[in-house]
Amino acid sequence: MRLLWMLMPVLLLIAVACGSQSESPTAVPTVPESESGSVTVTPIPQVQASRAKSVISEGGTFIRLYSDPPTLDPHLAGDTTSAGIIVEVFGGLATIDRDLQIAPDLAEDWEITDGGRTHTFHLRETATFHDGRKVTAQDVKWSIERAGDPATQAPTVDLFLGDIVGFKDKTKGIATDVSGVRVIDERTIQITADGPKAYFLAKLTYPTSFVLDKNNVTQDASWLRTPNGTGPFRLAEYTPGETIRLTAFEDYHLGPPHIAEVLHVLSGGDALLMYENDEIHVTGVGLTNLDSILDPANALNKDVIQAPPSFSTYYMGMNVNEPPFDDPKVRLALNYAIDKETISTTLLRGLLVPANGVLPPGFPAYQDSASDYSFNPEKAKQLLRESSYGTDMEVFPDITLSLPGSFGASISPWNEAILEMWRQNLGIEVDVLQTEWATYLQDQRAGRFQLIGGSGWVADYPDPENFLDILLHSESSNNHIGYSNPRVDQILVDARTEQDEQKRFEMYNQAEKLILEDAPWIPLWHGDSGFVLVKPNVGDYLLFPMTIPRMRHVFFTDQ
């Protein structure tokens, strides 16, 4: 789903933002006609939660460190930082619940007919905006059409809503409405997809499909200061660089939050020191402090929770239209010149797992043997010699690695190690350019980077389409590196409507292997387990492998 900034303290990002993974593939199945209610996916092991045991004490303020989100507009979101706030303030027809199942949100149930193409949603009587007005089918239709309006400039809208009949005509400005979205009555909305796609409902859990209040959005240009959402929390205050304060919405249709408010500290600080001083309730454990915190003699050791792995892949992307990355042998050479195992064990303490493919372990269609990008400096040198650019560094094209971060700031040890391995094994020197996160996202979407680093992809829903199709189909707006292979495109298109799950996953396996043979990526890491400190009086701070609503589950105890 969402881009993840890899240059934030790695364990804080992975451990606090993510959670469990499946031991076996999980996927959204094809739903039989006329089945209604929640959609069940293959069971996933228990999501890791904090372990407070005493009586729940309603109310209180939960405090955590956070970063300024690039946007709070659901239809513009495309990163985990923004989504982490958005999913608490807004909502859509469906959601992913605490058991990682697709479940009703604003809709109380739905039927799927027409061979899996038509979805009829029935809205809850109790679903309201924060001002008390009931959510109607017209609100749903207006929101989808607002997301598709070219004036909105939603960066990922085609990826998550483009399966709806008539939606692409709306995004192109050749239609005034979306023909595949029909208001049946005040509480019934019908959405028709362009094919029977197993992942269609899952896409409706993404912020791009969230329902907004038309009056709130259209009557006040500064509406995001006081958004009238439908989520479990209201946005009560946002002072950039200082705080974001969310307050509980007591009439929330899925049940009110236990806590009264969530305070996000944006001004930074020493996270561990703030935790020790009781200034925040949760923090990830960085590599520097890991040994100390895991020592049973440390007073903080009793607060440690181990977070299971996340559905994430970190990578560098090579713009295949720019020299020297227009030669696949150069791309392969850079892959084989990195000793990821050594970096993982020595610098990352095994908390990030070396990646040799696109899909993360435990994810649907994951395959151990997707590629053989094991460290092989001799093979890397041979590939570079055989390339059209050769090994004469005097004429070899310049390479610039673009990373998110402040100008002049130090880069991560693992990135330094990768650059040094390229220098030693191939003689290639790489320049580094760092830009602020929001600007980095804009430049990445515009395809301005030669070598993309410092970011990764976290699943929005458990389906291989969310990685392979969304990131690497030639016409995907999230394909920022110009990668194109007609065979891969055709396989991905065919997989969209394949109804046999095993055949569909085999198709994704085939596509992934072709992609890795072309080597447009340098797969780096998958998120493995990390460690989190959570105050003993905090319960149900759930650690998910995806960005989904969680704060309404959190509670304090009388401990």
Coordinates of C-alpha atoms in Angstrom, one line a residue:
M1 CA 0.0 0.0 0.0
R2 CA 1.8 2.5 1.2
L3 CA 5.3 3.9 0.9
L4 CA 7.3 3.5 4.1
W5 CA 10.2 5.8 4.9
M6 CA 13.2 3.5 5.6
L7 CA 15.5 6.1 7.0
M8 CA 13.4 6.7 10.1
P9 CA 14.9 4.7 13.0
V10 CA 14.3 1.3 11.6
L11 CA 13.1 -0.6 14.6
L12 CA 10.8 2.2 15.7
L13 CA 9.2 2.2 12.2
I14 CA 8.8 -1.5 11.9
A15 CA 8.1 -2.5 15.5
V16 CA 5.6 0.2 16.3
A17 CA 3.9 0.4 12.9
C18 CA 3.7 -3.2 12.1
G19 CA 2.8 -6.6 13.6
S20 CA 2.2 -10.2 12.8
Q21 CA 2.4 -12.2 9.6
S22 CA 0.9 -15.5 8.5
E23 CA 2.7 -18.8 8.6
S24 CA 0.7 -19.7 5.5
P25 CA -0.6 -17.7 2.6
T26 CA -3.6 -15.4 3.3
A27 CA -5.8 -13.9 0.6
V28 CA -9.1 -12.4 0.0
P29 CA -11.1 -15.2 -1.7
T30 CA -13.6 -14.9 -4.5
V31 CA -17.0 -14.5 -2.8
P32 CA -19.9 -16.6 -4.0
E33 CA -22.9 -14.8 -5.4
S34 CA -25.4 -13.4 -2.9
E35 CA -23.0 -13.9 0.0
S36 CA -23.3 -10.9 2.4
G37 CA -21.7 -9.6 5.6
S38 CA -18.0 -9.7 6.4
V39 CA -15.5 -11.4 4.1
T40 CA -13.4 -14.0 5.8
V41 CA -9.8 -14.5 4.7
T42 CA -7.5 -17.4 5.5
P43 CA -6.9 -17.2 9.3
I44 CA -3.9 -15.3 10.4
P45 CA -2.2 -16.0 13.8
Q46 CA -3.1 -13.8 16.8
V47 CA -2.1 -10.2 16.3
Q48 CA 0.5 -9.2 18.9
A49 CA -0.9 -7.0 21.6
S50 CA 0.3 -5.3 24.8
R51 CA -0.3 -7.3 27.9
A52 CA -2.1 -5.2 30.6
K53 CA -4.2 -7.5 32.8
S54 CA -6.1 -5.2 35.2
V55 CA -9.5 -3.7 35.1
I56 CA -10.1 -1.3 32.1
S57 CA -10.1 2.4 33.1
E58 CA -12.1 4.4 30.6
G59 CA -10.6 7.7 29.4
G60 CA -7.1 9.1 29.6
T61 CA -4.7 10.4 27.0
F62 CA -2.4 8.1 25.1
I63 CA 0.8 9.8 24.0
R64 CA 3.3 8.8 21.3
L65 CA 6.0 10.3 19.1
Y66 CA 5.0 10.8 15.5
S67 CA 6.0 12.8 12.4
D68 CA 4.2 15.4 10.4
P69 CA 2.0 13.7 7.8
P70 CA 2.4 14.9 4.2
T71 CA -1.4 15.1 4.0
L72 CA -4.5 14.4 6.0
D73 CA -6.8 14.2 2.9
P74 CA -7.7 10.5 2.5
H75 CA -7.9 10.8 -1.2
L76 CA -4.4 12.2 -1.5
A77 CA -2.7 9.7 0.9
G78 CA -0.1 7.3 -0.3
D79 CA 2.3 6.8 2.7
T80 CA 2.1 5.2 6.1
T81 CA 2.6 8.4 8.1
S82 CA -0.4 10.1 6.6
A83 CA -2.5 6.9 6.7
G84 CA -1.7 6.3 10.4
I85 CA -3.8 9.4 11.3
I86 CA -6.3 9.2 8.4
V87 CA -7.6 5.7 9.4
E88 CA -8.5 7.0 12.9
V89 CA -10.4 10.1 11.7
F90 CA -12.1 8.7 8.5
G91 CA -13.6 5.5 7.3
G92 CA -15.1 3.7 4.3
L93 CA -17.6 1.0 3.4
A94 CA -15.3 -1.8 4.6
T95 CA -12.3 -2.0 6.9
I96 CA -9.7 -4.6 8.0
D97 CA -10.5 -5.5 11.6
R98 CA -8.2 -6.5 14.5
D99 CA -8.2 -10.1 13.3
L100 CA -7.0 -8.9 9.9
Q101 CA -10.3 -9.8 8.3
I102 CA -12.2 -7.7 5.8
A103 CA -15.3 -6.5 7.7
P104 CA -18.1 -4.0 7.5
D105 CA -17.5 -0.4 8.4
L106 CA -20.0 2.2 7.3
A107 CA -21.8 -0.6 5.5
E108 CA -23.4 -3.2 7.7
D109 CA -23.4 -5.8 5.0
W110 CA -23.3 -6.4 1.3
E111 CA -24.2 -8.8 -1.5
I112 CA -22.1 -9.8 -4.4
T113 CA -23.9 -10.7 -7.6
D114 CA -23.4 -10.7 -11.4
G115 CA -20.6 -13.3 -11.2
G116 CA -18.7 -11.3 -8.7
R117 CA -18.8 -8.0 -10.5
T118 CA -21.6 -6.1 -8.7
H119 CA -21.4 -5.2 -5.0
T120 CA -24.5 -3.8 -3.2
F121 CA -23.8 -2.2 0.1
H122 CA -26.3 -1.4 2.9
L123 CA -25.3 1.4 5.1
R124 CA -25.6 1.3 8.9
E125 CA -28.4 3.3 10.4
T126 CA -25.9 4.3 13.1
A127 CA -23.2 5.5 10.8
T128 CA -22.8 9.2 11.2
F129 CA -20.3 12.0 10.6
H130 CA -18.7 13.6 13.6
D131 CA -21.3 16.4 13.5
G132 CA -24.1 13.8 13.9
R133 CA -25.4 13.8 10.3
K134 CA -26.1 10.3 8.9
V135 CA -24.0 8.9 6.2
T136 CA -26.0 8.4 3.0
A137 CA -25.4 6.6 -0.3
Q138 CA -25.1 9.9 -2.0
D139 CA -22.1 10.7 0.3
V140 CA -20.5 7.5 -0.8
K141 CA -21.0 8.3 -4.5
W142 CA -19.9 11.9 -4.1
S143 CA -16.7 10.8 -2.3
I144 CA -15.7 8.3 -5.0
E145 CA -16.3 10.9 -7.7
R146 CA -14.4 13.5 -5.8
A147 CA -11.4 11.1 -5.5
G148 CA -11.6 10.5 -9.3
D149 CA -12.0 14.2 -10.2
P150 CA -8.8 15.3 -12.1
A151 CA -8.9 18.5 -10.0
T152 CA -8.4 16.5 -6.8
Q153 CA -5.1 15.1 -8.2
A154 CA -5.3 12.0 -6.1
P155 CA -1.9 10.2 -6.8
T156 CA -3.1 6.5 -6.3
V157 CA -6.7 6.8 -7.2
D158 CA -6.5 4.8 -10.4
L159 CA -4.8 1.9 -8.5
F160 CA -7.4 1.5 -5.9
L161 CA -10.7 2.6 -7.6
G162 CA -9.8 2.1 -11.2
D163 CA -11.6 -1.3 -11.3
I164 CA -14.9 0.5 -10.9
V165 CA -16.8 0.7 -14.2
G166 CA -16.6 4.3 -15.6
F167 CA -14.1 5.4 -13.1
K168 CA -11.3 5.9 -15.6
D169 CA -13.5 8.1 -17.7
K170 CA -14.0 10.3 -14.7
T171 CA -10.3 10.6 -14.0
K172 CA -9.7 11.5 -17.7
G173 CA -12.3 14.3 -17.5
I174 CA -14.6 12.8 -20.2
A175 CA -17.4 11.9 -17.8
T176 CA -19.1 13.9 -15.0
D177 CA -19.9 10.9 -12.9
V178 CA -18.8 7.3 -12.3
S179 CA -21.3 5.1 -14.1
G180 CA -20.5 2.0 -12.1
V181 CA -21.6 3.7 -8.8
R182 CA -25.4 3.8 -8.4
V183 CA -27.4 5.2 -5.5
I184 CA -30.3 2.8 -5.0
D185 CA -31.8 4.6 -2.0
E186 CA -30.5 6.6 0.9
R187 CA -29.0 3.6 2.6
T188 CA -28.1 1.5 -0.4
I189 CA -25.2 2.0 -2.9
Q190 CA -24.3 -0.4 -5.7
I191 CA -20.8 -0.5 -7.1
T192 CA -19.9 -2.5 -10.3
A193 CA -16.4 -3.6 -11.0
D194 CA -15.1 -4.2 -14.5
G195 CA -14.5 -7.9 -13.7
P196 CA -14.8 -10.5 -10.9
K197 CA -11.7 -9.4 -9.0
A198 CA -10.8 -11.3 -5.8
Y199 CA -9.2 -8.2 -4.2
F200 CA -11.9 -5.7 -5.1
L201 CA -13.5 -5.5 -1.6
A202 CA -10.0 -5.2 0.0
K203 CA -9.2 -2.1 -2.1
L204 CA -12.3 -0.4 -0.6
T205 CA -10.5 -0.5 2.8
Y206 CA -7.9 1.9 1.4
P207 CA -8.2 5.7 2.3
T208 CA -8.8 6.6 -1.3
S209 CA -12.3 5.2 -1.0
F210 CA -13.1 6.8 2.3
V211 CA -16.3 8.8 2.6
L212 CA -16.1 12.6 3.1
D213 CA -18.7 15.2 4.0
K214 CA -19.3 17.2 0.8
N215 CA -20.3 20.4 2.7
N216 CA -17.2 20.2 4.9
V217 CA -14.9 19.8 1.9
T218 CA -16.5 22.3 -0.5
Q219 CA -17.5 25.1 1.8
D220 CA -14.1 25.6 3.5
A221 CA -10.8 25.6 1.7
S222 CA -9.1 24.8 5.1
W223 CA -11.5 21.9 5.9
L224 CA -8.6 19.6 6.9
R225 CA -8.1 21.8 10.0
T226 CA -11.6 20.6 11.2
P227 CA -12.5 17.6 9.1
N228 CA -16.0 16.1 9.6
G229 CA -15.0 12.4 9.4
T230 CA -16.7 9.2 10.3
G231 CA -13.8 7.5 12.2
P232 CA -13.4 6.6 15.9
F233 CA -11.6 9.9 16.6
R234 CA -12.0 13.6 15.8
L235 CA -9.1 15.7 14.7
A236 CA -9.2 18.3 17.6
E237 CA -5.8 20.0 17.0
Y238 CA -3.0 20.0 14.5
T239 CA 0.0 22.3 15.0
P240 CA 2.6 21.3 12.4
G241 CA 5.9 20.5 14.0
E242 CA 4.3 20.3 17.4
T243 CA 1.2 18.2 18.0
I244 CA -1.7 16.3 16.6
R245 CA -4.5 15.7 19.1
L246 CA -7.3 13.3 18.4
T247 CA -10.4 13.1 20.7
A248 CA -12.7 10.1 21.0
F249 CA -16.0 10.1 18.9
E250 CA -18.4 8.7 21.5
D251 CA -21.1 7.9 18.9
Y252 CA -18.8 5.9 16.6
H253 CA -20.8 3.2 14.9
L254 CA -18.4 0.3 15.7
G255 CA -18.2 1.3 19.4
P256 CA -16.5 4.3 21.1
P257 CA -12.8 4.2 21.9
H258 CA -11.8 3.4 25.4
I259 CA -9.3 6.3 25.7
A260 CA -10.4 9.9 25.6
E261 CA -7.7 11.2 23.3
V262 CA -4.4 10.4 21.5
L263 CA -1.6 13.0 21.6
H264 CA 1.0 12.7 18.8
V265 CA 4.2 14.6 19.7
L266 CA 5.7 16.0 16.4
S267 CA 8.5 18.0 17.9
G268 CA 10.9 15.1 18.2
G269 CA 13.1 14.1 21.1
D270 CA 15.0 11.2 22.6
A271 CA 12.3 8.5 22.4
L272 CA 13.9 6.2 25.0
L273 CA 14.5 9.1 27.5
M274 CA 10.9 10.3 27.0
Y275 CA 9.6 6.8 27.6
E276 CA 11.7 6.5 30.8
N277 CA 10.4 9.9 32.0
D278 CA 6.8 8.8 31.4
E279 CA 6.3 11.4 28.6
I280 CA 5.2 8.8 26.0
H281 CA 3.5 5.4 26.4
V282 CA 5.2 3.5 23.6
T283 CA 8.4 3.5 21.6
G284 CA 10.4 1.1 19.4
V285 CA 13.7 -0.2 20.6
G286 CA 16.6 1.0 18.5
L287 CA 19.7 -1.1 17.7
T288 CA 21.8 1.0 19.9
N289 CA 19.8 0.1 23.0
L290 CA 18.7 -3.4 22.1
D291 CA 21.2 -5.4 24.2
S292 CA 20.6 -3.2 27.2
I293 CA 16.8 -3.4 27.0
L294 CA 16.7 -7.2 26.5
D295 CA 18.9 -7.7 29.6
P296 CA 16.5 -9.1 32.2
A297 CA 18.3 -7.0 34.8
N298 CA 17.1 -3.8 33.0
A299 CA 14.1 -2.3 34.7
L300 CA 12.6 -1.7 31.2
N301 CA 12.8 -5.3 30.2
K302 CA 9.4 -6.1 31.7
D303 CA 7.8 -3.5 29.3
V304 CA 9.2 -5.2 26.1
I305 CA 6.9 -6.8 23.5
Q306 CA 8.3 -8.6 20.5
A307 CA 6.5 -7.6 17.4
P308 CA 6.0 -10.3 14.8
P309 CA 7.2 -9.6 11.2
S310 CA 5.5 -7.2 8.8
F311 CA 4.2 -7.5 5.3
S312 CA 6.9 -5.2 3.9
T313 CA 9.6 -5.0 1.3
Y314 CA 12.4 -2.4 1.2
Y315 CA 14.2 -1.9 -2.0
M316 CA 16.1 0.4 -4.3
G317 CA 14.5 1.1 -7.7
M318 CA 16.5 1.7 -10.8
N319 CA 15.0 4.0 -13.5
V320 CA 15.4 1.7 -16.5
N321 CA 15.2 4.6 -18.9
E322 CA 18.3 6.3 -17.6
P323 CA 21.9 5.3 -18.1
P324 CA 23.4 3.1 -16.9
F325 CA 20.2 1.4 -15.7
D326 CA 18.9 0.9 -19.3
D327 CA 21.3 -2.1 -19.4
P328 CA 19.9 -5.1 -17.4
K329 CA 23.4 -6.4 -16.9
V330 CA 24.3 -3.3 -14.9
R331 CA 21.2 -3.7 -12.8
L332 CA 22.0 -7.4 -12.1
A333 CA 25.6 -6.5 -11.3
L334 CA 24.5 -4.1 -8.6
N335 CA 22.3 -6.8 -7.1
Y336 CA 25.0 -9.4 -6.9
A337 CA 27.6 -7.0 -5.5
I338 CA 25.7 -6.6 -2.1
D339 CA 26.3 -8.9 0.8
K340 CA 22.9 -8.5 2.4
E341 CA 23.5 -11.4 4.8
T342 CA 26.5 -9.7 6.4
I343 CA 24.7 -6.4 6.6
S344 CA 21.7 -8.1 8.2
T345 CA 23.6 -10.0 10.9
T346 CA 26.2 -7.3 11.7
L347 CA 24.4 -4.0 11.3
L348 CA 20.8 -4.9 11.6
R349 CA 21.1 -7.7 14.2
G350 CA 18.9 -9.9 12.0
L351 CA 15.8 -7.7 12.6
L352 CA 15.5 -7.1 8.9
V353 CA 15.6 -10.2 6.7
P354 CA 17.5 -10.1 3.4
A355 CA 15.1 -9.9 0.4
N356 CA 15.6 -11.8 -2.8
G357 CA 12.2 -11.0 -4.3
V358 CA 9.2 -8.7 -4.3
L359 CA 6.8 -10.5 -2.0
P360 CA 7.5 -10.7 1.7
P361 CA 7.7 -14.1 3.6
G362 CA 4.3 -15.4 4.7
F363 CA 2.5 -13.4 2.1
P364 CA 0.1 -15.0 -0.4
A365 CA 2.1 -16.4 -3.4
Y366 CA 5.5 -15.9 -1.6
Q367 CA 8.2 -18.2 -3.0
D368 CA 11.6 -18.8 -1.5
S369 CA 13.2 -19.3 -4.8
A370 CA 12.0 -16.2 -6.6
S371 CA 15.6 -15.2 -7.5
D372 CA 19.2 -16.1 -6.7
Y373 CA 20.5 -12.7 -5.8
S374 CA 23.0 -14.1 -3.3
F375 CA 26.3 -12.3 -2.9
N376 CA 28.6 -13.1 -5.8
P377 CA 31.1 -10.3 -6.5
E378 CA 32.8 -12.3 -9.3
K379 CA 29.5 -12.7 -11.1
A380 CA 28.8 -9.0 -10.5
K381 CA 32.1 -8.0 -12.1
Q382 CA 31.5 -10.3 -15.1
L383 CA 28.1 -8.9 -15.7
L384 CA 29.5 -5.3 -15.5
R385 CA 32.2 -6.2 -18.0
E386 CA 29.6 -7.7 -20.4
S387 CA 27.4 -4.7 -20.1
S388 CA 27.3 -2.0 -22.8
Y389 CA 29.0 0.4 -20.3
G390 CA 31.9 -1.8 -19.3
T391 CA 34.2 -1.2 -16.3
D392 CA 35.9 2.0 -17.3
M393 CA 34.8 4.3 -14.5
E394 CA 36.2 7.3 -16.3
V395 CA 33.3 7.1 -18.8
F396 CA 30.8 5.2 -16.7
P397 CA 27.6 7.3 -16.2
D398 CA 27.2 9.1 -12.9
I399 CA 24.7 7.5 -10.5
T400 CA 22.8 9.5 -7.8
L401 CA 20.9 7.7 -5.0
S402 CA 17.9 9.7 -3.9
L403 CA 16.9 9.3 -0.2
P404 CA 14.4 11.0 2.1
G405 CA 16.1 13.1 4.7
S406 CA 17.5 16.5 5.6
F407 CA 20.2 18.0 3.4
G408 CA 23.6 17.0 4.6
A409 CA 22.3 14.5 7.2
S410 CA 24.1 11.3 7.7
I411 CA 22.8 8.2 5.9
S412 CA 22.0 4.9 7.5
P413 CA 24.8 2.5 8.2
W414 CA 23.3 -0.1 5.8
N415 CA 23.1 2.3 3.0
E416 CA 26.7 3.3 3.6
A417 CA 27.7 -0.4 3.6
I418 CA 25.9 -0.9 0.2
L419 CA 27.7 2.1 -1.3
E420 CA 31.0 0.8 0.0
M421 CA 30.3 -2.7 -1.5
W422 CA 29.6 -1.2 -4.9
R423 CA 32.8 0.8 -4.6
Q424 CA 35.0 -2.2 -3.6
N425 CA 33.4 -4.9 -5.7
L426 CA 32.6 -2.9 -8.9
G427 CA 34.5 0.4 -8.6
I428 CA 31.3 2.3 -8.9
E429 CA 31.0 5.5 -6.9
V430 CA 27.4 6.7 -6.1
D431 CA 26.4 10.2 -5.1
V432 CA 23.7 10.7 -2.5
L433 CA 20.9 13.3 -2.7
Q434 CA 18.5 13.8 0.3
T435 CA 15.2 15.6 0.2
E436 CA 12.5 16.2 2.8
W437 CA 9.9 13.4 2.9
A438 CA 6.9 15.2 1.3
T439 CA 9.1 16.5 -1.5
Y440 CA 10.7 13.1 -1.9
L441 CA 7.2 11.6 -2.5
Q442 CA 6.3 14.2 -5.0
D443 CA 9.6 13.8 -7.0
Q444 CA 9.3 10.0 -6.8
R445 CA 5.7 10.1 -8.2
A446 CA 6.9 12.4 -11.0
G447 CA 9.6 9.8 -12.0
R448 CA 12.5 12.3 -11.3
F449 CA 14.8 9.9 -9.6
Q450 CA 17.6 7.8 -11.2
L451 CA 18.1 5.4 -8.3
I452 CA 15.4 5.4 -5.6
G453 CA 16.4 4.4 -2.1
G454 CA 15.2 4.8 1.4
S455 CA 11.6 3.6 1.0
G456 CA 9.6 0.4 1.0
W457 CA 6.2 -0.9 0.4
V458 CA 3.9 -2.1 3.2
A459 CA 0.8 -4.2 2.2
D460 CA -2.6 -2.6 2.1
Y461 CA -4.3 -5.9 1.9
P462 CA -3.0 -9.5 1.8
D463 CA -3.0 -10.2 -2.0
P464 CA 0.0 -10.3 -4.3
E465 CA -1.7 -7.9 -6.7
N466 CA -1.0 -5.2 -4.1
F467 CA 2.8 -5.6 -4.7
L468 CA 3.3 -6.9 -8.2
D469 CA 0.6 -5.3 -10.2
I470 CA 0.5 -2.0 -8.3
L471 CA 4.2 -1.4 -8.3
L472 CA 5.5 -3.1 -11.5
H473 CA 2.8 -3.1 -14.2
S474 CA 4.0 -0.8 -16.9
E475 CA 0.9 1.4 -16.7
S476 CA 0.7 1.6 -13.0
S477 CA 1.0 5.1 -11.6
N478 CA 3.1 3.6 -8.8
N479 CA 5.7 2.3 -11.2
H480 CA 8.2 5.1 -10.7
I481 CA 11.1 3.5 -12.6
G482 CA 9.7 3.1 -16.1
Y483 CA 9.8 -0.7 -15.9
S484 CA 8.0 -2.4 -18.8
N485 CA 7.8 -6.0 -19.9
P486 CA 4.8 -7.0 -22.1
R487 CA 4.9 -10.6 -20.9
V488 CA 4.7 -9.5 -17.3
D489 CA 1.9 -7.0 -18.1
Q490 CA -0.2 -9.7 -19.7
I491 CA 0.3 -12.2 -16.8
L492 CA -0.7 -9.5 -14.3
V493 CA -3.8 -8.5 -16.3
D494 CA -4.9 -12.2 -16.6
A495 CA -4.4 -12.7 -12.9
R496 CA -6.8 -9.9 -12.0
T497 CA -9.8 -12.0 -13.0
E498 CA -8.5 -15.6 -12.5
Q499 CA -11.0 -17.3 -10.2
D500 CA -8.9 -20.3 -9.3
E501 CA -6.7 -19.1 -6.4
Q502 CA -4.0 -21.6 -6.9
K503 CA -3.7 -20.7 -10.6
R504 CA -3.8 -17.0 -9.8
F505 CA -0.9 -17.4 -7.3
E506 CA 1.1 -19.4 -9.8
M507 CA 0.6 -16.6 -12.3
Y508 CA 2.0 -14.1 -9.8
N509 CA 4.9 -16.5 -9.2
Q510 CA 5.7 -16.5 -12.9
A511 CA 5.4 -12.7 -13.1
E512 CA 7.7 -12.2 -10.1
K513 CA 10.4 -14.4 -11.6
L514 CA 10.3 -12.5 -14.9
I515 CA 10.5 -9.2 -13.1
L516 CA 13.6 -10.4 -11.1
E517 CA 15.3 -11.6 -14.3
D518 CA 14.9 -8.1 -15.6
A519 CA 16.1 -6.7 -12.3
P520 CA 14.5 -3.3 -12.1
W521 CA 14.7 -3.5 -8.3
I522 CA 17.4 -4.2 -5.8
P523 CA 15.4 -6.0 -3.2
L524 CA 16.9 -5.3 0.2
W525 CA 14.9 -6.3 3.3
H526 CA 11.7 -7.7 4.6
G527 CA 10.6 -6.5 8.0
D528 CA 11.3 -9.2 10.6
S529 CA 10.3 -9.1 14.3
G530 CA 11.3 -6.0 16.3
F531 CA 10.9 -4.9 19.9
V532 CA 8.6 -2.3 21.4
L533 CA 8.3 -0.8 24.8
V534 CA 4.8 -0.4 26.0
K535 CA 3.8 1.0 29.5
P536 CA 2.4 -1.7 31.8
N537 CA -0.9 0.1 32.2
V538 CA -1.6 0.1 28.5
G539 CA -3.7 -2.7 27.0
D540 CA -4.4 -3.8 23.5
Y541 CA -1.8 -1.7 21.7
L542 CA -2.1 -4.0 18.7
L543 CA 0.8 -4.5 16.3
F544 CA -0.4 -5.1 12.8
P545 CA 1.4 -5.9 9.6
M546 CA -0.5 -3.2 7.8
T547 CA -1.7 0.3 8.5
I548 CA -5.3 -0.2 9.8
P549 CA -7.3 1.4 12.6
R550 CA -6.0 0.5 16.0
M551 CA -6.3 3.3 18.5
R552 CA -9.9 2.6 19.5
H553 CA -8.8 -0.7 20.9
V554 CA -6.2 0.8 23.3
F555 CA -7.2 1.2 26.9
F556 CA -5.6 2.1 30.2
T557 CA -5.9 -0.1 33.3
D558 CA -6.0 0.7 37.0
Q559 CA -2.5 -0.9 37.3

